[in-house]
PDB file of C-alpha atoms in Angstrom:
ATOM      1  CA  MET A1027      97.702 197.237 131.719  1.00  0.00           C
ATOM      2  CA  ASP A1028      96.972 199.919 128.892  1.00  0.00           C
ATOM      3  CA  ARG A1029      96.150 198.943 125.419  1.00  0.00           C
ATOM      4  CA  PRO A1030      99.611 199.155 123.984  1.00  0.00           C
ATOM      5  CA  ASP A1031     100.923 196.666 126.616  1.00  0.00           C
ATOM      6  CA  LEU A1032      97.949 194.390 126.029  1.00  0.00           C
ATOM      7  CA  ARG A1033      98.540 194.271 122.265  1.00  0.00           C
ATOM      8  CA  GLN A1034     102.244 193.362 122.729  1.00  0.00           C
ATOM      9  CA  PHE A1035     101.218 190.613 125.384  1.00  0.00           C
ATOM     10  CA  LEU A1036      98.800 189.027 122.930  1.00  0.00           C
ATOM     11  CA  ASN A1037     101.232 189.069 120.013  1.00  0.00           C
ATOM     12  CA  ARG A1038     103.933 187.300 122.062  1.00  0.00           C
ATOM     13  CA  ARG A1039     101.408 184.608 123.181  1.00  0.00           C
ATOM     14  CA  MET A1040     100.415 184.111 119.568  1.00  0.00           C
ATOM     15  CA  LEU A1041     104.041 183.913 118.360  1.00  0.00           C
ATOM     16  CA  ASN A1042     104.937 181.433 121.104  1.00  0.00           C
ATOM     17  CA  ARG A1043     101.872 179.277 120.263  1.00  0.00           C
ATOM     18  CA  SER A1044     102.843 179.353 116.570  1.00  0.00           C
ATOM     19  CA  THR A1045     106.462 178.313 117.308  1.00  0.00           C
ATOM     20  CA  THR A1046     105.209 175.127 119.506  1.00  0.00           C
ATOM     21  CA  HIS A1047     102.953 173.928 116.719  1.00  0.00           C
ATOM     22  CA  ALA A1048     105.822 174.160 114.121  1.00  0.00           C
ATOM     23  CA  THR A1049     108.251 172.201 116.281  1.00  0.00           C
ATOM     24  CA  GLN A1050     105.461 169.250 116.812  1.00  0.00           C
ATOM     25  CA  ARG A1051     104.658 169.003 113.100  1.00  0.00           C
ATOM     26  CA  GLY A1052     105.122 165.464 111.731  1.00  0.00           C
ATOM     27  CA  ALA A1053     104.981 163.760 115.300  1.00  0.00           C
ATOM     28  CA  SER A1054     101.646 162.112 114.581  1.00  0.00           C
ATOM     29  CA  ALA A1055     102.883 160.795 111.122  1.00  0.00           C
ATOM     30  CA  ILE A1056     105.792 158.713 113.174  1.00  0.00           C
ATOM     31  CA  VAL A1057     103.049 157.344 115.329  1.00  0.00           C
ATOM     32  CA  VAL A1058     100.786 156.328 112.572  1.00  0.00           C
ATOM     33  CA  ALA A1059     103.830 154.735 110.662  1.00  0.00           C
ATOM     34  CA  ALA A1060     104.674 152.657 113.920  1.00  0.00           C
ATOM     35  CA  SER A1061     101.151 151.756 114.507  1.00  0.00           C
ATOM     36  CA  LEU A1062     100.703 150.548 110.838  1.00  0.00           C
ATOM     37  CA  LEU A1063     103.947 148.479 110.994  1.00  0.00           C
ATOM     38  CA  LEU A1064     102.461 146.878 114.025  1.00  0.00           C
ATOM     39  CA  LEU A1065      99.243 146.179 112.438  1.00  0.00           C
ATOM     40  CA  LEU A1066     100.795 144.690 109.326  1.00  0.00           C
ATOM     41  CA  GLY A1067     102.739 142.286 111.542  1.00  0.00           C
ATOM     42  CA  MET A1068      99.691 141.369 113.322  1.00  0.00           C
ATOM     43  CA  ALA A1069      97.747 140.641 110.017  1.00  0.00           C
ATOM     44  CA  ALA A1070     100.753 138.556 108.901  1.00  0.00           C
ATOM     45  CA  VAL A1071     100.465 136.351 111.879  1.00  0.00           C
ATOM     46  CA  ALA A1072      96.697 136.116 111.433  1.00  0.00           C
ATOM     47  CA  VAL A1073      96.471 135.648 107.760  1.00  0.00           C
ATOM     48  CA  ASP A1074      99.773 134.507 106.382  1.00  0.00           C
ATOM     49  CA  LEU A1075     100.635 131.960 109.157  1.00  0.00           C
ATOM     50  CA  GLY A1076      97.025 130.669 108.671  1.00  0.00           C
ATOM     51  CA  ALA A1077      97.655 130.099 105.039  1.00  0.00           C
ATOM     52  CA  GLY A1078     100.927 128.376 105.946  1.00  0.00           C
ATOM     53  CA  PHE A1079      99.369 125.982 108.399  1.00  0.00           C
ATOM     54  CA  ASN A1080      96.537 125.244 105.819  1.00  0.00           C
ATOM     55  CA  GLU A1081      99.155 124.363 103.234  1.00  0.00           C
ATOM     56  CA  ARG A1082     101.179 122.269 105.823  1.00  0.00           C
ATOM     57  CA  ARG A1083      97.944 120.236 106.558  1.00  0.00           C
ATOM     58  CA  GLN A1084      97.191 119.661 103.123  1.00  0.00           C
ATOM     59  CA  GLY A1085     100.835 118.478 102.344  1.00  0.00           C
ATOM     60  CA  GLN A1086     100.425 116.138 105.406  1.00  0.00           C
ATOM     61  CA  THR A1087      97.260 114.503 104.077  1.00  0.00           C
ATOM     62  CA  ALA A1088      99.034 114.207 100.748  1.00  0.00           C
ATOM     63  CA  ALA A1089     101.880 112.485 102.229  1.00  0.00           C
ATOM     64  CA  ASP A1090      99.602 110.206 104.354  1.00  0.00           C
ATOM     65  CA  LEU A1091      97.517 109.080 101.371  1.00  0.00           C
ATOM     66  CA  GLY A1092     100.479 108.762  98.954  1.00  0.00           C
ATOM     67  CA  ALA A1093     102.156 106.420 101.632  1.00  0.00           C
ATOM     68  CA  LEU A1094      98.985 104.461 102.097  1.00  0.00           C
ATOM     69  CA  ALA A1095      98.541 103.991  98.345  1.00  0.00           C
ATOM     70  CA  GLY A1096     102.038 102.759  97.898  1.00  0.00           C
ATOM     71  CA  ALA A1097     101.569 100.176 100.668  1.00  0.00           C
ATOM     72  CA  LEU A1098      98.511  98.857  98.913  1.00  0.00           C
ATOM     73  CA  GLU A1099     100.693  98.316  95.784  1.00  0.00           C
ATOM     74  CA  TYR A1100     103.592  97.395  97.402  1.00  0.00           C
ATOM     75  CA  VAL A1101     103.665  93.498  97.558  1.00  0.00           C
ATOM     76  CA  SER A1102     101.677  92.743  94.293  1.00  0.00           C
ATOM     77  CA  VAL A1103     102.984  95.069  91.477  1.00  0.00           C
ATOM     78  CA  ASP A1104     106.447  96.200  90.267  1.00  0.00           C
ATOM     79  CA  GLU A1105     108.268  99.387  91.721  1.00  0.00           C
ATOM     80  CA  THR A1106     107.546 101.570  88.706  1.00  0.00           C
ATOM     81  CA  THR A1107     103.750 101.072  89.214  1.00  0.00           C
ATOM     82  CA  THR A1108     103.942 101.525  92.715  1.00  0.00           C
ATOM     83  CA  LEU A1109     106.086 104.747  92.620  1.00  0.00           C
ATOM     84  CA  LEU A1110     103.594 106.258  90.034  1.00  0.00           C
ATOM     85  CA  GLU A1111     100.705 105.489  92.274  1.00  0.00           C
ATOM     86  CA  VAL A1112     102.548 107.147  95.348  1.00  0.00           C
ATOM     87  CA  LEU A1113     103.268 110.277  93.127  1.00  0.00           C
ATOM     88  CA  GLY A1114      99.912 110.492  91.616  1.00  0.00           C
ATOM     89  CA  THR A1115      98.063 110.203  94.829  1.00  0.00           C
ATOM     90  CA  VAL A1116     100.293 112.842  96.448  1.00  0.00           C
ATOM     91  CA  ARG A1117      99.688 115.215  93.403  1.00  0.00           C
ATOM     92  CA  SER A1118      95.999 114.969  93.521  1.00  0.00           C
ATOM     93  CA  ASN A1119      95.858 116.125  97.040  1.00  0.00           C
ATOM     94  CA  LEU A1120      98.513 119.004  96.892  1.00  0.00           C
ATOM     95  CA  ILE A1121      97.070 122.543  96.486  1.00  0.00           C
ATOM     96  CA  SER A1122      99.474 123.259  93.576  1.00  0.00           C
ATOM     97  CA  ASP A1123      99.253 121.262  90.423  1.00  0.00           C
ATOM     98  CA  TYR A1124     102.766 121.746  89.205  1.00  0.00           C
ATOM     99  CA  GLY A1125     102.269 121.826  85.532  1.00  0.00           C
ATOM    100  CA  ASN A1126      99.838 119.558  83.686  1.00  0.00           C
ATOM    101  CA  SER A1127      98.351 117.523  86.384  1.00  0.00           C
ATOM    102  CA  ALA A1128      97.271 114.924  83.810  1.00  0.00           C
ATOM    103  CA  ASP A1129     100.711 114.071  82.667  1.00  0.00           C
ATOM    104  CA  PRO A1130     102.629 111.981  85.340  1.00  0.00           C
ATOM    105  CA  HIS A1131     105.836 112.938  83.706  1.00  0.00           C
ATOM    106  CA  ASP A1132     105.315 116.741  83.307  1.00  0.00           C
ATOM    107  CA  THR A1133     108.710 118.760  83.653  1.00  0.00           C
ATOM    108  CA  ALA A1134     107.619 121.032  86.406  1.00  0.00           C
ATOM    109  CA  TRP A1135     106.384 117.909  88.523  1.00  0.00           C
ATOM    110  CA  ILE A1136     109.739 116.166  87.953  1.00  0.00           C
ATOM    111  CA  ASP A1137     111.697 119.205  88.863  1.00  0.00           C
ATOM    112  CA  LEU A1138     109.710 119.365  92.110  1.00  0.00           C
ATOM    113  CA  TRP A1139     110.889 115.872  93.127  1.00  0.00           C
ATOM    114  CA  ARG A1140     114.454 116.366  91.701  1.00  0.00           C
ATOM    115  CA  GLY A1141     114.841 119.264  94.137  1.00  0.00           C
ATOM    116  CA  CYS A1142     113.554 117.012  97.082  1.00  0.00           C
ATOM    117  CA  SER A1143     116.091 115.326  99.380  1.00  0.00           C
ATOM    118  CA  ASP A1144     115.723 113.140 102.488  1.00  0.00           C
ATOM    119  CA  THR A1145     117.994 110.944 104.536  1.00  0.00           C
ATOM    120  CA  PRO A1146     115.983 107.590 104.866  1.00  0.00           C
ATOM    121  CA  PRO A1147     116.462 105.917 108.404  1.00  0.00           C
ATOM    122  CA  ASN A1148     118.287 102.537 108.843  1.00  0.00           C
ATOM    123  CA  GLY A1149     116.526  99.812 106.849  1.00  0.00           C
ATOM    124  CA  PHE A1150     114.964 102.022 104.257  1.00  0.00           C
ATOM    125  CA  ASN A1151     116.313 102.428 100.632  1.00  0.00           C
ATOM    126  CA  PRO A1152     115.672 105.197  98.291  1.00  0.00           C
ATOM    127  CA  TRP A1153     113.259 104.199  95.483  1.00  0.00           C
ATOM    128  CA  PRO A1154     114.920 103.279  92.358  1.00  0.00           C
ATOM    129  CA  LEU A1155     113.867 104.972  89.040  1.00  0.00           C
ATOM    130  CA  SER A1156     113.571 102.160  86.304  1.00  0.00           C
ATOM    131  CA  ALA A1157     114.679 102.486  82.832  1.00  0.00           C
ATOM    132  CA  THR A1158     111.143 103.311  82.079  1.00  0.00           C
ATOM    133  CA  MET A1159     110.925 106.194  84.384  1.00  0.00           C
ATOM    134  CA  GLN A1160     114.366 107.544  83.236  1.00  0.00           C
ATOM    135  CA  THR A1161     113.056 107.397  79.576  1.00  0.00           C
ATOM    136  CA  ASN A1162     110.100 109.443  80.538  1.00  0.00           C
ATOM    137  CA  GLY A1163     112.442 112.295  81.975  1.00  0.00           C
ATOM    138  CA  TRP A1164     112.970 111.089  85.520  1.00  0.00           C
ATOM    139  CA  THR A1165     116.782 111.711  85.456  1.00  0.00           C
ATOM    140  CA  GLY A1166     119.130 113.729  87.224  1.00  0.00           C
ATOM    141  CA  PHE A1167     118.710 112.017  90.461  1.00  0.00           C
ATOM    142  CA  SER A1168     121.573 110.853  92.754  1.00  0.00           C
ATOM    143  CA  GLY A1169     121.911 107.168  92.190  1.00  0.00           C
ATOM    144  CA  ASN A1170     119.099 106.977  89.870  1.00  0.00           C
ATOM    145  CA  SER A1171     116.827 106.738  92.805  1.00  0.00           C
ATOM    146  CA  MET A1172     114.425 108.931  94.814  1.00  0.00           C
ATOM    147  CA  SER A1173     115.373 109.634  98.346  1.00  0.00           C
ATOM    148  CA  CYS A1174     112.067 111.406  99.050  1.00  0.00           C
ATOM    149  CA  VAL A1175     110.208 108.102  98.507  1.00  0.00           C
ATOM    150  CA  SER A1176     111.820 105.035 100.143  1.00  0.00           C
ATOM    151  CA  ALA A1177     111.077 101.693 101.557  1.00  0.00           C
ATOM    152  CA  SER A1178     111.914  98.930 103.872  1.00  0.00           C
ATOM    153  CA  LYS A1179     110.720  95.256 103.695  1.00  0.00           C
ATOM    154  CA  ASP A1180     107.400  96.256 105.099  1.00  0.00           C
ATOM    155  CA  THR A1181     107.143 100.078 105.271  1.00  0.00           C
ATOM    156  CA  ILE A1182     106.645 102.829 102.786  1.00  0.00           C
ATOM    157  CA  ARG A1183     108.006 106.434 103.561  1.00  0.00           C
ATOM    158  CA  VAL A1184     107.037 109.632 101.863  1.00  0.00           C
ATOM    159  CA  ARG A1185     108.423 112.902 102.212  1.00  0.00           C
ATOM    160  CA  ILE A1186     106.614 115.818 100.401  1.00  0.00           C
ATOM    161  CA  PRO A1187     108.950 118.249  98.598  1.00  0.00           C
ATOM    162  CA  ASP A1188     108.971 121.772 100.085  1.00  0.00           C
ATOM    163  CA  GLN A1189     105.959 123.870  99.574  1.00  0.00           C
ATOM    164  CA  LEU A1190     106.108 127.571  99.193  1.00  0.00           C
ATOM    165  CA  VAL A1191     103.266 129.923 100.234  1.00  0.00           C
ATOM    166  CA  ASP A1192     103.437 133.543  99.220  1.00  0.00           C
ATOM    167  CA  THR A1193     102.739 135.886 101.970  1.00  0.00           C
ATOM    168  CA  ALA A1194     100.166 138.729 101.567  1.00  0.00           C
ATOM    169  CA  PHE A1195     101.340 140.933 104.721  1.00  0.00           C
ATOM    170  CA  GLY A1196     104.541 139.277 105.611  1.00  0.00           C
ATOM    171  CA  GLY A1197     106.652 141.369 103.303  1.00  0.00           C
ATOM    172  CA  ALA A1198     106.350 144.265 105.681  1.00  0.00           C
ATOM    173  CA  ILE A1199     108.322 142.447 108.400  1.00  0.00           C
ATOM    174  CA  GLY A1200     110.772 140.966 105.778  1.00  0.00           C
ATOM    175  CA  THR A1201     109.055 137.516 105.115  1.00  0.00           C
ATOM    176  CA  ASN A1202     107.749 137.156 101.467  1.00  0.00           C
ATOM    177  CA  GLU A1203     107.172 133.353 101.631  1.00  0.00           C
ATOM    178  CA  LEU A1204     106.523 130.323 103.943  1.00  0.00           C
ATOM    179  CA  ARG A1205     108.044 127.029 103.208  1.00  0.00           C
ATOM    180  CA  THR A1206     106.373 123.797 104.584  1.00  0.00           C
ATOM    181  CA  SER A1207     106.804 120.016 104.133  1.00  0.00           C
ATOM    182  CA  ALA A1208     105.460 116.869 105.386  1.00  0.00           C
ATOM    183  CA  LEU A1209     106.524 113.236 106.203  1.00  0.00           C
ATOM    184  CA  ALA A1210     104.671 110.041 106.289  1.00  0.00           C
ATOM    185  CA  HIS A1211     105.017 106.239 106.861  1.00  0.00           C
ATOM    186  CA  ALA A1212     102.566 103.408 106.063  1.00  0.00           C
ATOM    187  CA  THR A1213     103.504  99.806 107.314  1.00  0.00           C
ATOM    188  CA  ILE A1214     102.084  96.594 105.977  1.00  0.00           C
ATOM    189  CA  ARG A1215     100.568  94.348 108.633  1.00  0.00           C
ATOM    190  CA  PHE A1216      98.493  91.200 108.254  1.00  0.00           C
ATOM    191  CA  VAL A1217      95.901  90.185 110.783  1.00  0.00           C
ATOM    192  CA  ALA A1218      96.820  86.871 112.400  1.00  0.00           C
ATOM    193  CA  GLY A1219      94.105  84.112 113.201  1.00  0.00           C
ATOM    194  CA  GLY A1220      92.062  84.006 110.137  1.00  0.00           C
ATOM    195  CA  GLY A1221      90.863  80.625 111.004  1.00  0.00           C
ATOM    196  CA  ALA A1222      92.152  79.044 107.739  1.00  0.00           C
ATOM    197  CA  ARG A1223      93.374  75.358 107.652  1.00  0.00           C
ATOM    198  CA  PRO A1224      97.055  74.736 107.550  1.00  0.00           C
ATOM    199  CA  PHE A1225      98.851  73.708 104.426  1.00  0.00           C
ATOM    200  CA  GLY A1226     100.205  70.638 105.935  1.00  0.00           C
ATOM    201  CA  VAL A1227     100.168  68.469 109.139  1.00  0.00           C
ATOM    202  CA  VAL A1228     103.283  67.494 111.082  1.00  0.00           C
ATOM    203  CA  ASN A1229     104.095  63.898 110.880  1.00  0.00           C
ATOM    204  CA  GLY A1230     102.634  62.043 113.952  1.00  0.00           C
ATOM    205  CA  ALA A1231      99.572  64.077 114.321  1.00  0.00           C
ATOM    206  CA  SER A1232      97.102  62.889 116.708  1.00  0.00           C
ATOM    207  CA  THR A1233      93.976  61.247 116.140  1.00  0.00           C
ATOM    208  CA  GLY A1234      91.219  63.725 115.056  1.00  0.00           C
ATOM    209  CA  SER A1235      93.233  65.562 112.611  1.00  0.00           C
ATOM    210  CA  ILE A1236      91.848  66.608 109.352  1.00  0.00           C
ATOM    211  CA  CYS A1237      93.266  64.767 106.448  1.00  0.00           C
ATOM    212  CA  LEU A1238      94.199  66.887 103.435  1.00  0.00           C
ATOM    213  CA  THR A1239      95.218  63.990 101.155  1.00  0.00           C
ATOM    214  CA  THR A1240      91.769  62.967  99.561  1.00  0.00           C
ATOM    215  CA  ARG A1241      91.230  64.149  95.900  1.00  0.00           C
ATOM    216  CA  SER A1242      88.878  66.753  95.542  1.00  0.00           C
ATOM    217  CA  GLY A1243      87.373  65.374  92.210  1.00  0.00           C
ATOM    218  CA  SER A1244      87.473  66.613  88.754  1.00  0.00           C
ATOM    219  CA  VAL A1245      86.564  70.278  89.143  1.00  0.00           C
ATOM    220  CA  PRO A1246      89.474  72.501  87.922  1.00  0.00           C
ATOM    221  CA  PRO A1247      91.714  73.651  89.148  1.00  0.00           C
ATOM    222  CA  CYS A1248      91.730  70.927  91.884  1.00  0.00           C
ATOM    223  CA  ASP A1249      91.437  68.167  89.502  1.00  0.00           C
ATOM    224  CA  GLY A1250      95.315  66.996  89.969  1.00  0.00           C
ATOM    225  CA  PRO A1251      96.573  63.874  91.645  1.00  0.00           C
ATOM    226  CA  ASP A1252      96.935  63.623  95.563  1.00  0.00           C
ATOM    227  CA  SER A1253     100.122  61.900  95.569  1.00  0.00           C
ATOM    228  CA  GLY A1254     103.585  62.069  93.797  1.00  0.00           C
ATOM    229  CA  ASN A1255     106.168  64.706  93.626  1.00  0.00           C
ATOM    230  CA  PHE A1256     104.685  68.237  93.994  1.00  0.00           C
ATOM    231  CA  GLY A1257     107.938  70.160  94.290  1.00  0.00           C
ATOM    232  CA  THR A1258     109.604  71.620  97.536  1.00  0.00           C
ATOM    233  CA  ILE A1259     107.925  74.167  99.832  1.00  0.00           C
ATOM    234  CA  ASN A1260     110.050  77.485 100.305  1.00  0.00           C
ATOM    235  CA  SER A1261     109.967  77.908 104.126  1.00  0.00           C
ATOM    236  CA  GLN A1262     113.193  80.265 104.532  1.00  0.00           C
ATOM    237  CA  GLN A1263     112.868  82.785 107.435  1.00  0.00           C
ATOM    238  CA  TRP A1264     114.280  86.269 107.228  1.00  0.00           C
ATOM    239  CA  GLY A1265     114.247  86.585 110.993  1.00  0.00           C
ATOM    240  CA  ASP A1266     111.521  88.670 112.863  1.00  0.00           C
ATOM    241  CA  PRO A1267     112.108  89.388 116.503  1.00  0.00           C
ATOM    242  CA  ASP A1268     108.279  89.718 117.077  1.00  0.00           C
ATOM    243  CA  VAL A1269     107.781  86.015 116.450  1.00  0.00           C
ATOM    244  CA  GLY A1270     111.253  84.748 117.669  1.00  0.00           C
ATOM    245  CA  THR A1271     112.647  83.644 114.272  1.00  0.00           C
ATOM    246  CA  THR A1272     116.135  84.164 113.076  1.00  0.00           C
ATOM    247  CA  THR A1273     117.489  84.658 109.619  1.00  0.00           C
ATOM    248  CA  ASN A1274     117.834  81.297 107.550  1.00  0.00           C
ATOM    249  CA  CYS A1275     118.135  81.752 104.030  1.00  0.00           C
ATOM    250  CA  GLY A1276     119.601  78.175 103.110  1.00  0.00           C
ATOM    251  CA  VAL A1277     117.446  75.090 102.457  1.00  0.00           C
ATOM    252  CA  ALA A1278     114.777  75.189 105.115  1.00  0.00           C
ATOM    253  CA  GLY A1279     114.349  71.864 107.289  1.00  0.00           C
ATOM    254  CA  ASN A1280     111.492  70.420 109.256  1.00  0.00           C
ATOM    255  CA  ALA A1281     111.879  72.909 112.030  1.00  0.00           C
ATOM    256  CA  GLU A1282     111.281  75.782 109.884  1.00  0.00           C
ATOM    257  CA  LEU A1283     108.480  74.361 108.238  1.00  0.00           C
ATOM    258  CA  ALA A1284     106.804  73.609 111.441  1.00  0.00           C
ATOM    259  CA  THR A1285     107.313  76.961 112.630  1.00  0.00           C
ATOM    260  CA  ASN A1286     105.789  78.477 109.520  1.00  0.00           C
ATOM    261  CA  ILE A1287     102.778  76.203 109.715  1.00  0.00           C
ATOM    262  CA  ALA A1288     102.311  77.416 113.352  1.00  0.00           C
ATOM    263  CA  LEU A1289     102.988  80.909 112.951  1.00  0.00           C
ATOM    264  CA  GLY A1290     102.899  81.771 109.317  1.00  0.00           C
ATOM    265  CA  SER A1291     105.792  83.202 107.240  1.00  0.00           C
ATOM    266  CA  ASP A1292     107.819  85.883 109.225  1.00  0.00           C
ATOM    267  CA  HIS A1293     107.998  88.062 106.089  1.00  0.00           C
ATOM    268  CA  LEU A1294     105.959  89.445 103.368  1.00  0.00           C
ATOM    269  CA  ILE A1295     105.358  87.312 100.196  1.00  0.00           C
ATOM    270  CA  GLY A1296     104.483  88.972  96.910  1.00  0.00           C
ATOM    271  CA  THR A1297     105.144  89.296  93.290  1.00  0.00           C
ATOM    272  CA  ALA A1298     107.153  92.623  93.398  1.00  0.00           C
ATOM    273  CA  ASP A1299     110.867  92.475  92.540  1.00  0.00           C
ATOM    274  CA  PRO A1300     113.062  92.403  95.888  1.00  0.00           C
ATOM    275  CA  TRP A1301     114.625  95.431  94.957  1.00  0.00           C
ATOM    276  CA  TYR A1302     114.624  96.773  98.519  1.00  0.00           C
ATOM    277  CA  ALA A1303     116.536  93.627 100.192  1.00  0.00           C
TER     278      ALA A1303
END
């Protein structure tokens, strides 16, 4: 091959190589973009989903402690005090403060619960909002009651309002926030067999029974008489399948009294208003 032919051959090779490079320009950008999207998706799973699980765990803790706090107050104080105890405990354990955390009636805090809805199961009633609560801004709730806090005769149910978590990487795959919630129950139970003496003895008790009619002396408040009319004993029964009693809300007789002496009352006794009945 002489020199002119060699020169033409080399020129054609260089031209073909240049054309090939031009047609492949930008291919690496597509690969990098696709890889970046995949990496962002993996980061969203690792980081954002982890933050969501953390929020969910914190919300469950708040629900658990709120239900327990309400159960402790349930049979001894009024419904307003109990509700504020539940809400205050929940708030102190959530990640977000929702306004002024020192104000139990903060607008942002009320709005959060106003937007919460729950369907309590059979036997549970939504918690009523007293006139005091409504005066402090707790208005706009269906039936003037809070469905996300409810109760039966012996159980408190607390559902945490939805908690929103902003995502750091989820926006790349179309998710800008995560939503979590939590639910908890706390049931009041009393330990049986405390070893206390009964409050009375059935007529015809055998020899060896302890007599409870002797006066204790003059030490108040046990300085009253040991005979006379001291009023009646309310021993009505609500009906508890665990102990085999049936509902009897009328005037209780000897049978109910004897059962209550042996087993104790089949329902909770407290000073709270029976709004849940």
